[in-house]
Amino acid sequence: MSHQVKTIKWIIWCLAVAFYFYEFIARVLPSVMIEQLMIALVATAETIGFVSGIYFYAYSPMQIPVGVLFDRFGPRKILIFASLVCGFGVLFFGLSTHVWEAAIGRLFTGLGSAFAFVGMVYITSQWFRGERLALLIGIANAIAMIGAAGGEGPISVVEEVIGWRTTVISLGIIGFILAYLFYWILKKAPHGLHEHTKTVPSFIESFKSFKCVVKDRFIWINGIGSLFFYATTSGFAALWGVSFLQHTHQMNRNQASFANSMIYIGWLVGGPLIGYFSDLVKKRKPFLLIFSFLGFLVMVPLIYVPHLSKSIVIFLLFGIGFFSSAQLLNFSFAIERHKAEETGSAVAFTNFLVTLGGAIFQPLVGFLLDLSWTGTVKDDIREYSFSDFQMAVTIFPLSFLLSFAFTLFLKEEIEVV
C-alpha cells in the first residue's frame, strides 16, 4: 500500500473520531447551562430535563438501522448527512427562545449523533485489520470520553466568557465544518481503502437476525441491566451532576463542571483496565456484579454525606466513572450470546436499550425536583434545596442495585443460540 493511501486512511479515521468526539460534547452540552436555559426558555427543571433527554428519543431508535444504512450507502453520504443534521440541531438549539424550539434542536442533534459511534467503528473495521482494530476503537472511545469531559469543564469556562448562546451557536457551526471535511476528504476513497469488502446482507436477512435477537429473553435481561448500570452516566453526569454539586457541595459552576467531568475521566481509565482483566480471566459476570455494587457504595456518600471536602467529592466522582465503565462488558455478553451474523443486531439492540436511560432518567430527575420544590424563587428561576436534590438523585444508587439484580440472572457460560 502506498504512503499516500496510508496517510489518507489515517486522516479519514481521525475525522471519524473527531465527529464522535463532537457528538459527545453536543450530548452533554445542556448540563453546564441549566439555569441559563431555565431563564431563557422560561422553563422548570422537569422541562429542561425533558428537553435535554429528547436527544435520546432520536438517538436510541436510530441505533437499530444505522449499521444497515452504512452497509448500503457507505460512510461518505451517511457521515455528511449526519454531521449536517447534528450541526443544525446544535445551532437551532442555540437560537431557540421557546421550549418547543429547543426540543426540536435536541431532537435533530440526537438524530445526527446516532451515526457517530457506528461510523467510527465502520471506518475502523473497513480500513484497519488485526489487533489494531480493537486498539483503535478503544482509543476512539477514550477520546470521546475526553470530549464529554471537555463538554463539562472547558465549555463552562467559555460559556461564562461569551455567553451560552454564542457558545452553542459556535459549536453548531463546527458541525457544518465537519460535513464539509467529510465531503472533501471522502470524495473518493483510494482503491487501496476497499481491501476489506464484505457481503452486504439484504434488508430481509437483517430483519431476520434482528428478530432472532429480540426474541431472546437473555438479551432483554442483559440490556435492561446495562441500562441501569449506565443510568448514572446518562442521567446524572450528562445533565444533573453540575447542578447537584453546586447545590449540595458548595461548588461554583466552574468547579462543579470540572468535578463532574471526573466521571468521564473514570470511564477513560476504567474501560480499558476492566476490559483487559475481564478478557484475561475470561469472565464477565463477576466484574459486572462487583463493579455495580461498588458504584452503589461510592454514590451513597456523595449524595447523603454533607460537608465532604472537594478532593473527596472528586475522588468519589472518579470512582463512579471507573466502576460504571464495567458496563461495557454487557456488550461482550451480547456478542458472545449470538452467532456472528447476529452480532450487529445484538450490539445495536443492547445499545438501543442502554441509551433509553438518558430519555428516562434526565426528565425523571427534573420531575422529582419539581415534585419536592417548596415554592422558592430566586432571580426568576426555581430554587431547589439540598434535600430536593438528595431526593431526586436517589434513583441513581438504586439504579446500580437494579443493575446488580439483573446481572444475577445472567449465565456466565454463554452458549450460542
Short mmCIF file of C-alpha atoms in Angstrom, two decimals:
data_model
loop_
_atom_site.label_atom_id
_atom_site.label_comp_id
_atom_site.label_asym_id
_atom_site.label_seq_id
_atom_site.Cartn_x
_atom_site.Cartn_y
_atom_site.Cartn_z
CA MET A 1 0.00 0.00 0.00
CA SER A 2 1.37 3.42 -0.97
CA HIS A 3 2.36 6.03 1.57
CA GLN A 4 -0.36 8.35 0.22
CA VAL A 5 -3.09 5.77 0.79
CA LYS A 6 -1.85 5.09 4.34
CA THR A 7 -1.87 8.81 5.08
CA ILE A 8 -5.42 9.28 3.77
CA LYS A 9 -6.61 6.29 5.80
CA TRP A 10 -5.36 7.90 8.99
CA ILE A 11 -6.83 11.28 8.05
CA ILE A 12 -10.24 9.71 7.43
CA TRP A 13 -10.07 7.77 10.70
CA CYS A 14 -9.14 10.93 12.62
CA LEU A 15 -12.06 12.75 11.00
CA ALA A 16 -14.50 9.99 12.04
CA VAL A 17 -13.12 10.13 15.59
CA ALA A 18 -13.46 13.93 15.55
CA PHE A 19 -17.17 13.57 14.78
CA TYR A 20 -17.54 11.03 17.61
CA PHE A 21 -15.73 13.49 19.92
CA TYR A 22 -18.02 16.31 18.73
CA GLU A 23 -21.14 14.20 19.32
CA PHE A 24 -20.21 13.65 22.97
CA ILE A 25 -19.75 17.38 23.53
CA ALA A 26 -23.17 18.02 21.96
CA ARG A 27 -24.73 15.31 24.13
CA VAL A 28 -23.70 16.81 27.50
CA LEU A 29 -23.91 20.48 26.47
CA PRO A 30 -27.07 21.41 28.45
CA SER A 31 -25.54 20.23 31.74
CA VAL A 32 -23.37 23.34 32.18
CA MET A 33 -26.12 25.86 31.39
CA ILE A 34 -29.24 24.60 33.17
CA GLU A 35 -30.00 27.86 34.99
CA GLN A 36 -29.39 29.93 31.85
CA LEU A 37 -31.75 27.67 29.91
CA MET A 38 -34.42 27.91 32.61
CA ILE A 39 -34.30 31.71 32.33
CA ALA A 40 -34.09 31.89 28.51
CA LEU A 41 -36.83 29.33 27.90
CA VAL A 42 -38.93 30.21 30.98
CA ALA A 43 -38.79 26.55 31.97
CA THR A 44 -38.90 24.37 35.07
CA ALA A 45 -36.37 21.68 35.98
CA GLU A 46 -38.71 18.98 34.66
CA THR A 47 -38.99 20.80 31.32
CA ILE A 48 -35.22 21.20 30.98
CA GLY A 49 -34.81 17.50 31.77
CA PHE A 50 -37.31 16.67 29.03
CA VAL A 51 -35.64 18.99 26.50
CA SER A 52 -32.20 17.54 27.18
CA GLY A 53 -33.47 13.95 27.25
CA ILE A 54 -35.34 14.28 23.94
CA TYR A 55 -31.89 13.88 22.33
CA PHE A 56 -32.16 10.18 23.20
CA TYR A 57 -35.63 9.83 21.66
CA ALA A 58 -33.93 10.25 18.29
CA TYR A 59 -30.58 8.67 19.19
CA SER A 60 -31.86 5.42 20.72
CA PRO A 61 -34.18 4.05 17.99
CA MET A 62 -31.67 5.02 15.29
CA GLN A 63 -29.14 2.59 16.78
CA ILE A 64 -31.06 -0.27 15.16
CA PRO A 65 -30.90 0.71 11.43
CA VAL A 66 -27.62 2.66 11.27
CA GLY A 67 -25.43 -0.38 10.57
CA VAL A 68 -27.54 -1.42 7.58
CA LEU A 69 -27.52 2.17 6.29
CA PHE A 70 -23.71 2.29 6.40
CA ASP A 71 -23.53 -1.04 4.57
CA ARG A 72 -25.93 0.15 1.88
CA PHE A 73 -24.78 3.74 1.30
CA GLY A 74 -21.18 3.85 2.54
CA PRO A 75 -19.59 6.29 5.01
CA ARG A 76 -19.37 9.40 2.81
CA LYS A 77 -23.08 10.08 2.24
CA ILE A 78 -24.10 8.98 5.71
CA LEU A 79 -21.46 10.98 7.61
CA ILE A 80 -22.05 14.13 5.55
CA PHE A 81 -25.77 13.84 6.32
CA ALA A 82 -25.17 13.03 10.00
CA SER A 83 -22.75 15.89 10.70
CA LEU A 84 -25.03 18.37 8.88
CA VAL A 85 -28.05 17.26 10.90
CA CYS A 86 -26.11 17.26 14.17
CA GLY A 87 -24.66 20.72 13.49
CA PHE A 88 -28.10 22.04 12.50
CA GLY A 89 -29.59 20.66 15.71
CA VAL A 90 -26.96 22.31 17.92
CA LEU A 91 -27.32 25.60 16.01
CA PHE A 92 -31.12 25.52 16.27
CA PHE A 93 -30.84 24.79 19.99
CA GLY A 94 -28.55 27.80 20.42
CA LEU A 95 -31.02 30.08 18.61
CA SER A 96 -34.11 28.81 20.43
CA THR A 97 -36.27 31.13 22.51
CA HIS A 98 -39.09 28.69 23.29
CA VAL A 99 -39.14 25.22 24.79
CA TRP A 100 -40.51 23.61 21.62
CA GLU A 101 -37.68 25.14 19.56
CA ALA A 102 -35.04 23.85 21.99
CA ALA A 103 -36.69 20.41 21.89
CA ILE A 104 -36.53 20.34 18.08
CA GLY A 105 -32.86 21.31 18.26
CA ARG A 106 -32.09 18.45 20.65
CA LEU A 107 -34.09 16.03 18.50
CA PHE A 108 -32.01 16.84 15.41
CA THR A 109 -28.81 16.72 17.47
CA GLY A 110 -29.68 13.21 18.63
CA LEU A 111 -30.59 12.12 15.11
CA GLY A 112 -27.25 13.23 13.67
CA SER A 113 -25.27 11.96 16.66
CA ALA A 114 -26.73 8.47 16.26
CA PHE A 115 -24.34 7.79 13.36
CA ALA A 116 -21.11 8.91 15.06
CA PHE A 117 -20.12 5.78 17.01
CA VAL A 118 -21.19 3.30 14.31
CA GLY A 119 -19.49 5.44 11.66
CA MET A 120 -16.22 5.38 13.58
CA VAL A 121 -16.44 1.59 14.04
CA TYR A 122 -17.39 1.10 10.37
CA ILE A 123 -14.42 3.08 9.06
CA THR A 124 -12.03 1.44 11.53
CA SER A 125 -13.21 -2.08 10.66
CA GLN A 126 -13.10 -1.36 6.92
CA TRP A 127 -9.62 0.06 6.73
CA PHE A 128 -7.65 -1.39 9.64
CA ARG A 129 -7.19 -5.07 10.37
CA GLY A 130 -5.93 -7.43 13.05
CA GLU A 131 -5.18 -6.39 16.60
CA ARG A 132 -5.08 -2.73 15.60
CA LEU A 133 -8.87 -2.80 15.17
CA ALA A 134 -9.63 -3.23 18.88
CA LEU A 135 -6.86 -0.81 19.83
CA LEU A 136 -8.16 1.96 17.56
CA ILE A 137 -11.76 1.53 18.70
CA GLY A 138 -10.53 1.70 22.31
CA ILE A 139 -8.52 4.85 21.59
CA ALA A 140 -11.52 6.42 19.85
CA ASN A 141 -13.78 5.69 22.83
CA ALA A 142 -11.20 7.22 25.18
CA ILE A 143 -11.06 10.35 23.00
CA ALA A 144 -14.86 10.55 23.07
CA MET A 145 -14.81 10.48 26.87
CA ILE A 146 -12.37 13.38 26.78
CA GLY A 147 -14.97 15.14 24.61
CA ALA A 148 -17.60 14.54 27.27
CA ALA A 149 -15.24 15.86 29.95
CA GLY A 150 -14.48 18.86 27.72
CA GLY A 151 -18.18 19.45 27.33
CA GLU A 152 -18.39 19.84 31.11
CA GLY A 153 -15.33 21.81 32.24
CA PRO A 154 -13.77 23.91 29.46
CA ILE A 155 -17.12 24.63 27.80
CA SER A 156 -18.36 26.02 31.11
CA VAL A 157 -15.45 28.48 31.17
CA VAL A 158 -16.05 29.53 27.55
CA GLU A 159 -19.78 29.93 28.21
CA GLU A 160 -19.09 32.30 31.11
CA VAL A 161 -16.94 34.50 28.86
CA ILE A 162 -19.01 34.67 25.65
CA GLY A 163 -22.46 33.56 26.83
CA TRP A 164 -24.37 30.33 26.35
CA ARG A 165 -25.96 31.24 23.01
CA THR A 166 -22.69 32.21 21.33
CA THR A 167 -21.03 29.08 22.70
CA VAL A 168 -23.75 26.76 21.40
CA ILE A 169 -24.04 28.51 18.02
CA SER A 170 -20.26 28.26 17.55
CA LEU A 171 -20.41 24.52 18.27
CA GLY A 172 -23.24 24.19 15.75
CA ILE A 173 -21.08 25.77 13.05
CA ILE A 174 -18.36 23.18 13.78
CA GLY A 175 -20.85 20.50 12.69
CA PHE A 176 -21.13 22.14 9.26
CA ILE A 177 -17.34 22.33 9.03
CA LEU A 178 -17.13 18.58 9.73
CA ALA A 179 -19.71 17.94 6.99
CA TYR A 180 -17.57 19.89 4.51
CA LEU A 181 -14.47 17.94 5.55
CA PHE A 182 -16.30 14.63 5.08
CA TYR A 183 -17.43 15.81 1.63
CA TRP A 184 -13.96 16.95 0.60
CA ILE A 185 -11.81 14.14 2.08
CA LEU A 186 -14.21 11.29 1.30
CA LYS A 187 -14.91 12.45 -2.27
CA LYS A 188 -13.48 9.22 -3.49
CA ALA A 189 -11.61 6.91 -1.17
CA PRO A 190 -8.48 5.49 -2.81
CA HIS A 191 -8.80 1.99 -4.22
CA GLY A 192 -6.49 0.69 -1.51
CA LEU A 193 -9.05 1.54 1.13
CA HIS A 194 -11.51 -1.03 -0.19
CA GLU A 195 -9.42 -4.08 0.52
CA HIS A 196 -11.74 -5.42 3.20
CA THR A 197 -15.05 -5.87 1.43
CA LYS A 198 -17.88 -7.96 2.79
CA THR A 199 -21.19 -9.32 1.59
CA VAL A 200 -23.94 -6.84 2.32
CA PRO A 201 -26.98 -8.53 3.88
CA SER A 202 -30.40 -7.85 2.41
CA PHE A 203 -32.96 -6.00 4.47
CA ILE A 204 -34.87 -9.28 4.89
CA GLU A 205 -31.76 -11.05 6.23
CA SER A 206 -31.05 -8.14 8.56
CA PHE A 207 -34.64 -8.23 9.82
CA LYS A 208 -34.42 -11.98 10.47
CA SER A 209 -31.24 -11.52 12.52
CA PHE A 210 -32.82 -8.70 14.47
CA LYS A 211 -35.98 -10.74 15.09
CA CYS A 212 -33.90 -13.64 16.44
CA VAL A 213 -32.09 -11.29 18.83
CA VAL A 214 -35.26 -9.60 20.12
CA LYS A 215 -36.90 -12.97 20.82
CA ASP A 216 -34.02 -13.91 23.13
CA ARG A 217 -35.02 -13.30 26.78
CA PHE A 218 -31.34 -13.06 27.71
CA ILE A 219 -30.77 -10.02 25.53
CA TRP A 220 -33.54 -8.16 27.37
CA ILE A 221 -32.19 -9.03 30.82
CA ASN A 222 -28.68 -8.05 29.78
CA GLY A 223 -29.80 -4.85 28.05
CA ILE A 224 -32.03 -3.63 30.87
CA GLY A 225 -29.31 -4.37 33.41
CA SER A 226 -26.92 -2.40 31.22
CA LEU A 227 -29.43 0.48 31.05
CA PHE A 228 -29.47 0.73 34.86
CA PHE A 229 -25.68 0.42 35.04
CA TYR A 230 -25.26 3.33 32.59
CA ALA A 231 -28.02 5.45 34.17
CA THR A 232 -25.67 7.47 36.39
CA THR A 233 -23.62 8.43 33.34
CA SER A 234 -26.56 9.23 31.04
CA GLY A 235 -28.80 10.82 33.67
CA PHE A 236 -26.50 12.28 36.33
CA ALA A 237 -23.19 13.07 34.61
CA ALA A 238 -24.75 14.13 31.30
CA LEU A 239 -27.19 16.66 32.78
CA TRP A 240 -27.83 16.98 36.53
CA GLY A 241 -24.39 16.40 38.04
CA VAL A 242 -23.20 20.01 37.79
CA SER A 243 -26.34 21.46 39.42
CA PHE A 244 -26.27 18.78 42.12
CA LEU A 245 -22.68 19.60 43.04
CA GLN A 246 -23.44 23.33 43.16
CA HIS A 247 -26.41 22.87 45.48
CA THR A 248 -25.06 20.14 47.76
CA HIS A 249 -21.28 20.54 47.87
CA GLN A 250 -20.91 24.34 47.76
CA MET A 251 -19.09 24.50 44.41
CA ASN A 252 -19.33 27.30 41.89
CA ARG A 253 -20.32 26.38 38.34
CA ASN A 254 -16.77 26.00 37.01
CA GLN A 255 -15.68 23.88 39.98
CA ALA A 256 -18.78 21.70 39.65
CA SER A 257 -18.25 21.29 35.89
CA PHE A 258 -14.65 20.16 36.31
CA ALA A 259 -15.57 17.87 39.21
CA ASN A 260 -18.43 16.30 37.25
CA SER A 261 -16.09 15.67 34.31
CA MET A 262 -14.14 13.28 36.56
CA ILE A 263 -16.88 10.72 35.91
CA TYR A 264 -15.77 10.65 32.27
CA ILE A 265 -12.11 10.52 33.27
CA GLY A 266 -13.00 7.49 35.39
CA TRP A 267 -14.54 5.90 32.30
CA LEU A 268 -11.41 6.73 30.34
CA VAL A 269 -9.20 4.88 32.84
CA GLY A 270 -11.56 2.09 33.88
CA GLY A 271 -12.83 0.93 30.50
CA PRO A 272 -9.53 -0.44 29.15
CA LEU A 273 -8.37 -1.79 32.54
CA ILE A 274 -11.56 -3.65 33.41
CA GLY A 275 -11.87 -4.96 29.86
CA TYR A 276 -8.28 -6.22 29.94
CA PHE A 277 -8.69 -8.14 33.20
CA SER A 278 -12.10 -9.49 32.16
CA ASP A 279 -10.54 -10.88 28.97
CA LEU A 280 -7.60 -12.21 30.97
CA VAL A 281 -9.75 -14.35 33.28
CA LYS A 282 -12.45 -14.92 30.63
CA LYS A 283 -15.23 -13.84 32.99
CA ARG A 284 -17.88 -11.13 32.66
CA LYS A 285 -20.49 -11.69 35.37
CA PRO A 286 -18.22 -11.32 38.44
CA PHE A 287 -16.92 -7.97 37.17
CA LEU A 288 -20.45 -6.71 36.47
CA LEU A 289 -21.63 -7.74 39.93
CA ILE A 290 -18.62 -6.35 41.79
CA PHE A 291 -18.46 -3.01 40.00
CA SER A 292 -22.21 -2.33 40.00
CA PHE A 293 -22.18 -2.83 43.79
CA LEU A 294 -19.06 -0.65 44.17
CA GLY A 295 -20.83 2.02 42.11
CA PHE A 296 -23.65 1.94 44.65
CA LEU A 297 -21.17 2.22 47.54
CA VAL A 298 -19.45 5.36 46.17
CA MET A 299 -22.72 7.01 45.09
CA VAL A 300 -24.27 6.86 48.57
CA PRO A 301 -21.76 9.12 50.42
CA LEU A 302 -21.72 11.56 47.50
CA ILE A 303 -25.45 12.10 47.97
CA TYR A 304 -26.01 11.68 51.71
CA VAL A 305 -22.81 12.73 53.49
CA PRO A 306 -22.65 16.53 53.94
CA HIS A 307 -19.57 18.74 54.18
CA LEU A 308 -17.27 16.50 52.15
CA SER A 309 -14.03 18.11 51.01
CA LYS A 310 -13.72 18.88 47.30
CA SER A 311 -10.93 16.33 46.95
CA ILE A 312 -13.15 13.58 48.40
CA VAL A 313 -16.01 14.58 46.08
CA ILE A 314 -13.69 14.43 43.07
CA PHE A 315 -12.39 11.03 44.20
CA LEU A 316 -15.96 9.69 44.54
CA LEU A 317 -16.94 11.03 41.10
CA PHE A 318 -13.87 9.41 39.54
CA GLY A 319 -14.84 6.16 41.27
CA ILE A 320 -18.38 6.36 39.88
CA GLY A 321 -16.99 6.67 36.35
CA PHE A 322 -14.37 3.98 36.87
CA PHE A 323 -16.87 1.43 38.23
CA SER A 324 -19.54 2.39 35.66
CA SER A 325 -17.13 1.62 32.82
CA ALA A 326 -17.60 -2.11 33.57
CA GLN A 327 -20.94 -1.64 31.79
CA LEU A 328 -19.04 -2.15 28.52
CA LEU A 329 -18.89 -5.85 29.46
CA ASN A 330 -22.65 -6.05 28.84
CA PHE A 331 -21.82 -5.64 25.15
CA SER A 332 -19.39 -8.56 25.39
CA PHE A 333 -22.22 -10.64 26.85
CA ALA A 334 -24.48 -9.68 23.94
CA ILE A 335 -21.82 -10.52 21.33
CA GLU A 336 -20.90 -13.85 22.91
CA ARG A 337 -24.53 -14.91 23.14
CA HIS A 338 -25.28 -14.76 19.42
CA LYS A 339 -23.99 -16.02 16.09
CA ALA A 340 -21.52 -13.92 14.12
CA GLU A 341 -24.18 -12.81 11.63
CA GLU A 342 -26.34 -11.61 14.53
CA THR A 343 -23.60 -9.63 16.26
CA GLY A 344 -24.60 -6.30 14.74
CA SER A 345 -28.23 -6.73 15.76
CA ALA A 346 -27.26 -7.87 19.27
CA VAL A 347 -24.99 -4.87 19.83
CA ALA A 348 -27.46 -2.44 18.23
CA PHE A 349 -30.40 -3.63 20.33
CA THR A 350 -28.34 -3.57 23.53
CA ASN A 351 -27.18 -0.03 22.74
CA PHE A 352 -30.78 0.93 21.99
CA LEU A 353 -31.86 -0.18 25.48
CA VAL A 354 -28.84 1.45 27.14
CA THR A 355 -29.40 4.85 25.54
CA LEU A 356 -33.05 4.83 26.57
CA GLY A 357 -31.68 5.58 30.04
CA GLY A 358 -30.99 9.18 29.11
CA ALA A 359 -34.54 9.61 27.83
CA ILE A 360 -35.92 8.17 31.08
CA PHE A 361 -33.64 9.48 33.83
CA GLN A 362 -32.95 13.05 32.67
CA PRO A 363 -36.62 14.15 32.77
CA LEU A 364 -37.31 11.94 35.81
CA VAL A 365 -34.81 13.88 37.94
CA GLY A 366 -36.40 17.14 36.81
CA PHE A 367 -39.85 15.80 37.66
CA LEU A 368 -38.70 14.74 41.14
CA LEU A 369 -37.09 18.14 41.74
CA ASP A 370 -40.31 19.94 40.82
CA LEU A 371 -42.30 17.48 42.93
CA SER A 372 -40.34 18.39 46.07
CA TRP A 373 -39.98 22.11 45.25
CA THR A 374 -41.19 24.32 48.12
CA GLY A 375 -42.07 27.37 46.02
CA THR A 376 -38.84 29.36 46.49
CA VAL A 377 -37.88 31.56 43.51
CA LYS A 378 -34.60 33.42 43.03
CA ASP A 379 -33.80 35.65 40.02
CA ASP A 380 -36.97 34.41 38.27
CA ILE A 381 -35.98 30.72 38.42
CA ARG A 382 -37.00 27.99 40.82
CA GLU A 383 -34.63 27.47 43.73
CA TYR A 384 -34.10 23.85 44.78
CA SER A 385 -32.76 22.90 48.19
CA PHE A 386 -30.16 20.39 49.31
CA SER A 387 -32.91 17.96 50.32
CA ASP A 388 -34.69 18.41 46.97
CA PHE A 389 -31.58 17.25 45.13
CA GLN A 390 -30.95 14.42 47.59
CA MET A 391 -34.42 13.04 46.98
CA ALA A 392 -34.24 13.45 43.19
CA VAL A 393 -30.88 11.75 42.64
CA THR A 394 -31.63 8.83 44.97
CA ILE A 395 -32.68 6.99 41.80
CA PHE A 396 -29.01 6.64 40.80
CA PRO A 397 -27.71 4.47 43.66
CA LEU A 398 -30.92 2.49 43.24
CA SER A 399 -30.11 2.04 39.55
CA PHE A 400 -26.76 0.46 40.48
CA LEU A 401 -28.61 -2.00 42.73
CA LEU A 402 -31.11 -2.80 39.96
CA SER A 403 -28.22 -3.47 37.59
CA PHE A 404 -26.73 -5.80 40.20
CA ALA A 405 -30.08 -7.61 40.49
CA PHE A 406 -30.47 -8.10 36.73
CA THR A 407 -26.89 -9.35 36.45
CA LEU A 408 -27.66 -12.14 38.92
CA PHE A 409 -29.87 -13.72 36.24
CA LEU A 410 -27.13 -13.79 33.58
CA LYS A 411 -25.37 -17.05 32.74
CA GLU A 412 -21.59 -16.99 32.89
CA GLU A 413 -21.31 -19.89 30.46
CA ILE A 414 -22.88 -18.38 27.35
CA GLU A 415 -23.96 -20.69 24.59
CA VAL A 416 -24.76 -19.58 21.06
CA VAL A 417 -28.49 -19.54 20.47
#
